[in-house]
Coordinates of C-alpha atoms and ligand atoms in Angstrom, one line a residue:
M1257 CA 141.3 59.8 -221.2
S1258 CA 142.3 62.7 -223.5
G1259 CA 144.0 61.3 -226.6
H1260 CA 144.5 63.0 -229.9
P1261 CA 143.0 60.8 -232.6
N1262 CA 144.6 62.7 -235.5
H1263 CA 148.2 62.5 -234.1
T1264 CA 150.5 60.7 -236.6
A1265 CA 153.6 58.6 -236.0
A1266 CA 155.7 61.0 -238.0
D1267 CA 155.4 63.9 -235.6
A1268 CA 155.6 61.7 -232.5
P1269 CA 158.5 61.5 -230.1
R1270 CA 159.7 57.9 -230.5
T1271 CA 160.9 57.7 -226.9
G1272 CA 157.7 59.1 -225.5
G1273 CA 157.1 61.9 -223.0
S1274 CA 158.2 61.9 -219.4
T1275 CA 156.0 64.4 -217.8
R1276 CA 155.3 62.2 -214.8
G1277 CA 158.9 61.2 -214.1
F1278 CA 158.9 58.0 -216.1
D1279 CA 159.3 57.1 -219.7
L1280 CA 155.8 56.7 -221.2
A1281 CA 157.1 54.6 -224.1
S1282 CA 158.1 52.0 -221.7
L1283 CA 154.4 51.4 -221.0
V1284 CA 154.1 49.8 -224.4
E1285 CA 156.2 48.4 -227.2
Y1286 CA 155.9 51.5 -229.2
T1287 CA 157.3 50.3 -232.5
K1288 CA 154.8 47.4 -232.6
T1289 CA 151.9 49.9 -232.4
L1290 CA 153.1 51.5 -235.7
E1291 CA 152.4 48.2 -237.5
C1292 CA 148.6 48.9 -237.3
I1293 CA 147.3 50.4 -240.5
H1294 CA 143.9 51.2 -238.9
C1295 CA 141.9 49.1 -241.5
G1296 CA 139.4 47.9 -238.8
L1297 CA 139.3 44.4 -240.1
C1298 CA 139.8 43.1 -236.6
L1299 CA 136.8 44.9 -235.1
T1300 CA 134.1 42.4 -235.6
S1301 CA 136.3 39.5 -234.4
C1302 CA 136.8 41.2 -231.0
P1303 CA 134.5 39.9 -228.3
T1304 CA 134.8 43.1 -226.2
Y1305 CA 133.9 45.2 -229.2
Q1306 CA 131.0 42.9 -229.8
L1307 CA 129.8 43.6 -226.3
T1308 CA 130.1 47.4 -226.3
G1309 CA 130.3 48.5 -229.9
V1310 CA 132.8 51.2 -228.6
E1311 CA 136.0 51.8 -230.6
S1312 CA 138.2 52.0 -227.4
S1313 CA 137.2 48.4 -226.6
S1314 CA 138.4 47.2 -230.0
P1315 CA 141.9 46.0 -231.0
R1316 CA 142.4 49.1 -233.2
G1317 CA 141.1 51.4 -230.4
R1318 CA 143.4 49.8 -227.8
I1319 CA 146.4 50.1 -230.1
H1320 CA 145.5 53.8 -230.6
L1321 CA 145.4 54.2 -226.8
M1322 CA 148.7 52.5 -226.4
R1323 CA 150.3 54.6 -229.0
S1324 CA 148.9 57.8 -227.6
V1325 CA 150.4 56.9 -224.2
A1326 CA 153.8 56.1 -225.8
E1327 CA 153.8 59.4 -227.6
G1328 CA 152.9 61.3 -224.5
D1329 CA 149.5 62.5 -225.7
L1330 CA 147.5 60.5 -223.2
E1331 CA 147.8 60.2 -219.4
P1332 CA 147.6 56.5 -218.5
D1333 CA 144.6 56.9 -216.2
A1334 CA 142.1 54.5 -214.7
E1335 CA 140.0 54.4 -217.9
Y1336 CA 143.0 53.5 -219.9
A1337 CA 143.9 50.7 -217.4
D1338 CA 140.3 49.4 -217.5
E1339 CA 140.4 49.1 -221.3
M1340 CA 143.6 47.1 -221.1
D1341 CA 142.1 44.9 -218.4
F1342 CA 138.9 44.5 -220.4
C1343 CA 140.8 42.8 -223.2
L1344 CA 140.6 39.0 -223.0
L1345 CA 144.0 38.6 -224.7
C1346 CA 142.2 36.0 -226.9
R1347 CA 144.3 37.1 -229.9
H1348 CA 141.4 36.7 -232.3
C1349 CA 142.4 40.1 -233.7
E1350 CA 145.8 38.6 -234.8
T1351 CA 144.0 36.1 -237.0
A1352 CA 141.9 38.8 -238.6
C1353 CA 144.8 41.3 -239.0
P1354 CA 146.3 41.6 -242.5
A1355 CA 149.3 43.6 -241.2
G1356 CA 150.6 41.0 -238.8
V1357 CA 150.2 43.1 -235.7
E1358 CA 151.3 41.0 -232.7
F1359 CA 148.6 42.2 -230.4
G1360 CA 149.3 39.6 -227.7
A1361 CA 152.8 40.8 -227.2
L1362 CA 151.7 44.4 -227.3
M1363 CA 149.0 43.8 -224.6
E1364 CA 151.4 41.8 -222.3
H1365 CA 153.8 44.7 -222.5
A1366 CA 151.2 47.3 -221.9
R1367 CA 149.9 45.5 -218.9
S1368 CA 153.4 45.0 -217.6
G1369 CA 154.0 48.8 -217.9
L1370 CA 150.8 49.5 -216.0
T1371 CA 151.8 47.1 -213.2
E1372 CA 155.0 49.0 -212.7
Q1373 CA 153.9 52.6 -213.3
M1374 CA 150.2 52.8 -212.3
P1375 CA 150.2 50.6 -209.2
R1376 CA 146.9 48.9 -208.3
P1377 CA 145.3 49.5 -204.9
P1378 CA 147.2 47.8 -202.1
L1379 CA 144.6 44.9 -201.6
A1380 CA 144.7 44.1 -205.3
R1381 CA 148.5 44.2 -205.3
A1382 CA 148.7 41.9 -202.3
L1383 CA 146.2 39.4 -203.8
R1384 CA 148.1 39.4 -207.1
W1385 CA 151.4 38.8 -205.2
I1386 CA 149.9 35.9 -203.2
G1387 CA 148.4 34.3 -206.3
F1388 CA 151.2 34.8 -208.8
R1389 CA 154.3 34.8 -206.7
F1390 CA 153.4 32.6 -203.7
V1391 CA 150.7 30.1 -204.7
L1392 CA 151.1 29.3 -208.4
P1393 CA 154.9 28.4 -208.4
R1394 CA 154.6 26.1 -205.3
R1395 CA 153.2 22.6 -205.7
R1396 CA 152.6 22.1 -201.9
V1397 CA 150.8 25.4 -201.6
L1398 CA 148.7 24.6 -204.6
D1399 CA 147.8 21.2 -203.1
L1400 CA 146.9 22.9 -199.8
A1401 CA 144.8 25.5 -201.5
G1402 CA 143.0 22.7 -203.4
A1403 CA 142.3 20.8 -200.3
A1404 CA 141.1 23.9 -198.5
L1405 CA 138.8 24.9 -201.3
R1406 CA 137.4 21.3 -201.4
A1407 CA 136.7 21.4 -197.7
V1408 CA 134.9 24.8 -198.1
Q1409 CA 132.8 23.3 -200.9
I1410 CA 131.8 20.0 -199.4
T1411 CA 130.8 21.6 -196.0
G1412 CA 128.5 24.2 -197.7
V1413 CA 130.5 27.1 -196.4
E1414 CA 131.2 28.3 -199.9
R1415 CA 127.5 28.2 -200.8
I1416 CA 126.7 30.4 -197.8
G1417 CA 129.5 32.8 -198.7
R1418 CA 128.4 33.1 -202.3
W1419 CA 124.8 33.7 -201.2
L1420 CA 125.8 36.4 -198.8
L1421 CA 128.0 38.1 -201.5
A1422 CA 125.2 37.9 -204.1
R1423 CA 122.7 39.5 -201.6
A1424 CA 125.2 42.3 -201.1
G1425 CA 125.0 42.9 -204.8
S1426 CA 128.4 41.4 -205.8
V1427 CA 128.8 39.5 -209.1
V1428 CA 130.4 36.3 -207.7
P1429 CA 132.7 34.4 -209.9
T1430 CA 132.1 30.7 -210.3
S1431 CA 134.7 28.7 -208.4
P1432 CA 135.9 25.4 -209.9
R1433 CA 134.8 22.1 -208.4
V1434 CA 137.8 20.5 -206.7
P1435 CA 137.6 16.7 -207.0
K1436 CA 138.3 14.4 -204.1
G1437 CA 141.9 13.7 -202.9
R1438 CA 142.4 10.5 -204.9
A1439 CA 141.6 12.3 -208.1
R1440 CA 144.2 15.0 -207.3
R1441 CA 147.1 12.5 -207.1
R1442 CA 150.2 13.3 -209.2
L1443 CA 151.4 11.5 -212.2
E1444 CA 153.7 8.5 -211.7
P1445 CA 157.4 9.2 -212.5
S1446 CA 156.9 7.2 -215.7
T1447 CA 153.9 5.9 -217.6
P1448 CA 155.1 3.1 -220.0
A1449 CA 154.1 2.6 -223.6
D1450 CA 151.5 0.0 -224.4
G1451 CA 153.0 -2.7 -226.6
A1452 CA 156.0 -1.9 -228.7
A1453 CA 157.5 1.5 -227.6
R1454 CA 158.0 4.1 -230.3
G1455 CA 159.8 6.5 -228.1
A1456 CA 159.5 8.6 -224.9
V1457 CA 158.3 12.1 -224.2
D1458 CA 158.3 14.6 -221.3
V1459 CA 154.9 16.0 -220.2
L1460 CA 154.1 19.2 -218.4
E1461 CA 151.8 18.5 -215.4
G1462 CA 151.1 22.2 -214.9
C1463 CA 150.1 24.2 -211.8
V1464 CA 146.3 23.9 -211.5
M1465 CA 146.0 20.8 -213.7
P1466 CA 146.9 18.3 -211.0
V1467 CA 144.5 20.0 -208.5
L1468 CA 141.5 20.4 -210.8
F1469 CA 142.1 18.1 -213.8
G1470 CA 144.4 15.3 -212.6
R1471 CA 142.2 12.9 -214.6
V1472 CA 143.1 14.8 -217.8
N1473 CA 146.8 14.5 -217.0
R1474 CA 146.4 10.8 -216.4
A1475 CA 144.3 10.5 -219.6
T1476 CA 147.2 12.3 -221.4
G1477 CA 149.6 9.6 -220.1
R1478 CA 147.2 6.8 -221.1
S1479 CA 146.8 8.4 -224.6
L1480 CA 150.6 8.6 -225.1
A1481 CA 150.9 5.0 -223.9
G1482 CA 148.3 4.0 -226.5
L1483 CA 150.2 6.0 -229.1
G1484 CA 153.3 4.0 -228.2
Y1485 CA 155.2 6.5 -226.0
E1486 CA 156.5 6.3 -222.5
S1487 CA 155.8 9.7 -220.7
R1488 CA 157.5 11.3 -217.8
P1489 CA 156.4 14.4 -216.0
L1490 CA 158.9 17.2 -216.3
A1491 CA 160.5 17.4 -212.8
G1492 CA 161.4 20.5 -210.9
V1493 CA 158.8 22.8 -212.4
T1494 CA 155.2 23.7 -211.4
C1495 CA 153.9 26.7 -213.3
C1496 CA 155.1 27.8 -216.7
G1497 CA 154.3 31.4 -216.1
S1498 CA 151.7 31.9 -218.8
L1499 CA 149.1 33.4 -216.3
H1500 CA 151.8 35.8 -215.1
A1501 CA 152.7 37.0 -218.6
H1502 CA 149.1 37.5 -219.6
N1503 CA 148.4 39.6 -216.5
G1504 CA 151.4 41.9 -216.9
D1505 CA 153.8 40.2 -214.4
L1506 CA 156.6 39.8 -216.9
D1507 CA 159.3 39.6 -214.1
G1508 CA 157.4 36.7 -212.5
A1509 CA 157.0 35.1 -215.9
R1510 CA 160.7 35.5 -216.6
T1511 CA 161.7 33.9 -213.2
L1512 CA 159.4 30.9 -214.0
A1513 CA 160.7 30.7 -217.5
R1514 CA 164.3 30.3 -216.2
R1515 CA 163.1 27.6 -213.9
M1516 CA 161.5 25.9 -216.9
L1517 CA 164.7 26.1 -218.9
A1518 CA 166.7 24.6 -216.0
A1519 CA 164.2 21.7 -215.7
A1520 CA 164.3 21.1 -219.5
R1521 CA 168.1 21.1 -219.4
A1522 CA 168.1 18.6 -216.6
T1523 CA 166.2 16.1 -218.9
E1524 CA 168.8 16.2 -221.6
R1525 CA 170.5 12.9 -221.8
D1526 CA 174.1 12.5 -222.9
G1527 CA 174.4 13.1 -226.6
S1528 CA 170.8 12.1 -227.4
D1529 CA 168.3 14.5 -228.9
P1530 CA 166.0 16.2 -226.3
L1531 CA 162.6 14.6 -225.9
P1532 CA 159.5 16.3 -227.1
L1533 CA 157.6 18.1 -224.4
V1534 CA 153.9 17.4 -224.6
V1535 CA 151.5 20.0 -223.1
N1536 CA 147.8 19.4 -222.7
S1537 CA 146.8 23.0 -221.9
A1538 CA 146.6 25.2 -225.0
G1539 CA 147.4 28.4 -222.9
C1540 CA 150.6 26.8 -221.6
S1541 CA 151.8 25.3 -225.0
A1542 CA 151.3 28.7 -226.6
H1543 CA 153.3 30.4 -223.9
L1544 CA 156.1 27.9 -224.0
K1545 CA 156.4 28.3 -227.8
E1546 CA 156.9 32.1 -227.3
L1547 CA 159.0 32.0 -224.2
H1548 CA 161.9 33.6 -225.9
H1549 CA 159.9 36.9 -226.1
L1550 CA 160.6 37.3 -222.4
F1551 CA 164.4 37.7 -222.9
D1552 CA 166.5 40.3 -224.6
P1553 CA 168.3 39.3 -227.8
D1554 CA 171.7 39.2 -226.1
D1555 CA 170.4 37.1 -223.1
P1556 CA 171.7 33.5 -223.5
D1557 CA 168.4 32.3 -222.1
R1558 CA 166.7 33.6 -225.3
A1559 CA 168.5 31.0 -227.4
A1560 CA 167.7 28.3 -224.8
A1561 CA 164.0 29.3 -224.9
E1562 CA 164.0 29.0 -228.7
E1563 CA 165.4 25.5 -228.3
L1564 CA 162.8 24.6 -225.8
A1565 CA 160.0 26.0 -228.1
A1566 CA 161.2 23.5 -230.8
R1567 CA 160.5 20.7 -228.3
V1568 CA 157.0 21.8 -227.3
Y1569 CA 154.0 20.1 -228.8
D1570 CA 150.4 20.7 -227.9
F1571 CA 148.8 17.4 -227.1
T1572 CA 146.5 17.5 -230.2
E1573 CA 149.5 18.4 -232.5
F1574 CA 151.5 15.5 -231.1
A1575 CA 148.7 13.0 -231.3
A1576 CA 147.1 13.7 -234.7
P1577 CA 149.8 12.2 -237.0
R1578 CA 150.7 9.4 -234.6
L1579 CA 147.0 8.3 -234.3
R1580 CA 147.1 7.6 -238.0
R1581 CA 150.0 5.2 -237.5
R1582 CA 148.4 3.4 -234.6
P1583 CA 144.6 3.9 -234.8
P1584 CA 142.7 3.1 -231.7
E1585 CA 140.0 0.4 -231.9
R1586 CA 137.7 0.8 -229.0
S1587 CA 134.5 2.7 -229.5
I1588 CA 133.9 5.7 -227.2
E1589 CA 130.1 5.1 -227.4
G1590 CA 128.4 4.8 -224.1
A1591 CA 131.0 6.7 -222.2
W1592 CA 129.8 10.2 -223.3
K1593 CA 126.6 11.1 -225.1
G1594 CA 126.9 12.2 -228.7
P1595 CA 126.9 14.1 -230.8
F1596 CA 130.1 15.9 -230.0
A1597 CA 131.1 19.5 -230.8
Y1598 CA 134.7 20.9 -230.7
D1599 CA 135.4 24.4 -229.5
D1600 CA 138.7 25.8 -230.5
P1601 CA 140.7 27.3 -227.5
C1602 CA 141.9 30.7 -228.5
H1603 CA 145.5 29.9 -227.6
L1604 CA 145.4 26.9 -229.9
C1605 CA 143.8 28.4 -233.0
H1606 CA 144.8 32.0 -232.8
A1607 CA 148.2 31.8 -231.0
Q1608 CA 149.4 28.5 -232.5
Q1609 CA 147.4 28.2 -235.7
I1610 CA 146.4 24.7 -234.6
R1611 CA 143.0 24.0 -236.1
T1612 CA 143.1 20.8 -238.1
P1613 CA 144.9 18.4 -235.6
P1614 CA 142.2 18.4 -232.9
R1615 CA 139.6 17.6 -235.6
D1616 CA 141.9 14.9 -237.1
V1617 CA 142.2 13.4 -233.6
L1618 CA 138.4 13.4 -233.1
A1619 CA 137.8 11.9 -236.6
A1620 CA 140.2 9.0 -235.7
L1621 CA 138.1 8.0 -232.7
P1622 CA 135.7 5.1 -233.3
G1623 CA 132.0 5.9 -232.5
L1624 CA 132.4 9.7 -232.3
E1625 CA 130.0 11.8 -234.3
L1626 CA 131.2 15.4 -234.6
V1627 CA 128.8 18.3 -235.3
P1628 CA 129.9 21.8 -236.2
L1629 CA 129.8 24.6 -233.6
E1630 CA 129.2 28.1 -235.0
N1631 CA 131.9 30.6 -234.2
S1632 CA 134.0 27.8 -232.6
E1633 CA 137.0 30.2 -232.8
G1634 CA 135.3 32.9 -230.8
C1635 CA 136.5 33.4 -227.2
C1636 CA 134.5 31.6 -224.5
G1637 CA 135.4 34.4 -222.0
S1638 CA 137.6 32.2 -219.7
A1639 CA 140.9 33.9 -220.6
G1640 CA 143.0 32.7 -217.7
I1641 CA 141.9 34.5 -214.5
Y1642 CA 139.7 36.9 -216.4
S1643 CA 136.6 34.9 -215.4
V1644 CA 137.6 35.5 -211.8
L1645 CA 138.5 39.2 -212.2
R1646 CA 135.6 40.2 -214.4
P1647 CA 132.9 37.6 -213.9
A1648 CA 130.1 39.6 -215.5
D1649 CA 132.1 40.4 -218.7
S1650 CA 133.3 36.8 -218.9
A1651 CA 129.8 35.4 -218.6
A1652 CA 128.5 37.9 -221.2
V1653 CA 131.2 36.8 -223.7
L1654 CA 130.1 33.1 -223.2
E1655 CA 126.4 33.8 -223.8
P1656 CA 126.3 33.7 -227.7
K1657 CA 128.6 30.6 -227.6
L1658 CA 126.1 28.9 -225.3
D1659 CA 123.3 29.8 -227.8
A1660 CA 125.5 28.2 -230.6
L1661 CA 126.0 25.1 -228.4
E1662 CA 122.3 24.7 -228.0
R1663 CA 121.7 25.1 -231.7
S1664 CA 124.4 22.5 -232.5
G1665 CA 122.5 19.8 -230.7
A1666 CA 125.7 18.5 -229.2
R1667 CA 125.6 16.5 -225.9
T1668 CA 129.3 16.7 -225.3
L1669 CA 131.5 19.7 -225.7
V1670 CA 135.2 18.9 -226.4
T1671 CA 138.0 21.3 -225.5
A1672 CA 141.8 21.2 -225.1
N1673 CA 142.4 23.8 -222.4
P1674 CA 141.5 23.8 -218.7
G1675 CA 140.3 27.4 -218.5
C1676 CA 137.9 26.8 -221.4
H1677 CA 136.8 23.5 -219.7
L1678 CA 135.8 25.3 -216.5
Q1679 CA 134.2 28.2 -218.3
W1680 CA 132.0 26.0 -220.4
Q1681 CA 131.1 23.8 -217.4
A1682 CA 130.0 26.9 -215.4
G1683 CA 128.0 28.3 -218.3
I1684 CA 126.3 25.0 -219.1
E1685 CA 125.4 24.6 -215.4
R1686 CA 124.0 28.1 -215.3
R1687 CA 121.8 27.5 -218.3
G1688 CA 120.8 24.0 -217.1
L1689 CA 121.8 22.2 -220.3
D1690 CA 122.3 18.5 -220.4
V1691 CA 125.8 18.7 -222.0
R1692 CA 129.1 17.4 -220.6
V1693 CA 132.5 18.9 -221.2
V1694 CA 135.5 16.7 -221.9
H1695 CA 139.2 17.2 -222.7
V1696 CA 140.2 15.6 -226.0
A1697 CA 142.9 13.5 -224.2
E1698 CA 140.1 11.8 -222.2
L1699 CA 138.5 10.6 -225.4
V1700 CA 141.7 9.4 -226.9
A1701 CA 142.6 7.5 -223.7
R1702 CA 139.2 5.8 -223.7
A1703 CA 139.6 4.8 -227.4
Y1704 CA 142.8 3.1 -226.6
D1705 CA 142.3 1.4 -223.2
G1706 CA 138.5 1.3 -222.9
R1707 CA 138.5 3.1 -219.5
T1708 CA 136.5 6.3 -219.1
T1709 CA 138.4 8.3 -216.5
E1710 CA 140.2 7.8 -213.2
Ligands
LIG2045 S1 142.9 40.1 -227.8 FE1 140.7 39.5 -228.1 S2 139.6 40.9 -226.6 FE2 141.7 41.7 -226.9 S3 141.6 43.3 -228.5 FE3 142.2 41.3 -229.5 S4 140.2 40.3 -230.1 FE4 139.7 42.0 -228.6
LIG2046 S1 143.3 44.5 -238.4 FE1 145.4 44.9 -237.8 S2 146.0 46.6 -239.0 FE2 143.8 46.5 -239.1 S3 143.0 47.9 -237.5 FE3 143.1 45.8 -236.6 S4 145.2 45.7 -235.7 FE4 145.2 47.5 -237.1

């Protein structure tokens, strides 16, 4: 990389250079880079800066790189691309930033520009296309992929493959344990409320949730039933596109967003207010609340996306005030070992500013002792598919959090996001700790109906 650190916005071409036959400014949202006042308050919150101590791996450094590219001072080379990929998109820097820099939007745009203008090697491109465009949007393909991975796991083929790869010196990402077929069944078309119904909600089943965490989806339905709500899975939609957006496939994210909008429109009933859409994955609820960013201001889908955002509730956000009105009575003691510690998913605390509701939910559950977890707002290193693409960095980011978990004395770690769930499980297993990981909805469901999981 060959940037010019002293270059100022005032002497910069706003539209960027075009020495390589394309508009450099289109690699980044240039005007957003100008919001950074270089104060550096974000540096210590950044997990990649904590790992390297290098300015270019910090939010401020990355914004400087993006701006240099937009102004035509820096060739977007492999080193630039690597710094963009190294970012976890945890958005902790947004919480720390006094100037309101929207780093998440900046990074998604920068990655999108790279995808278009600095194509990855053919194999990486093919794998991304298969994953993002072929597998994630299709329920049947996801189900088949889940069944195939389960077969490879229970026959021991996966273990042999991992051993061979490790011997060859590769850092092998942990693959999620796929539960047996019955646990992967879909939600019923409707889960009725327990007792007197207070209303109805739509729920998002998600793409990988039914394959890996069907029990969490069912626990969400059981919790909503306990709260007095009938729940119905949103039909006609599989993936919301959050993984696509985070990884720079904004076109793919836009296509799935339109599918989501059509599915949401189909649930609107004559003259009645649209139902709340309850989402139990923090990454997806954050993405759906910001879906309108994918559309130009004059695109009619932008207004529809804003309307959809007003319907979206993260599970914890929906449950907290309603638990007060209908408190559960069954103790969760015996089902999981206490004490419990709650770890804030980045896309709940930094992207949605949801910090109190999950704690209110846990405080309302009989028999649950909550202990504090240091740096609970620090990223665990999961970051969507980051843990697969950069397993060594991902594991290194989790290490200090595992130390904090050990110091907390917790025997159960509570989360509200499937990526974090898998990341913690993998780290806890690696370290040999006697700690279980649970989604907050599993605890609420148990407190209402006395069942642990199914
Ligand atoms: S999103 Fe997270 S990893 Fe990326 S620059 Fe901000 S704090 Fe660092
Ligand atoms: S805290 Fe905000 S304004 Fe300050 S350097 Fe970081 S991104 Fe820029």
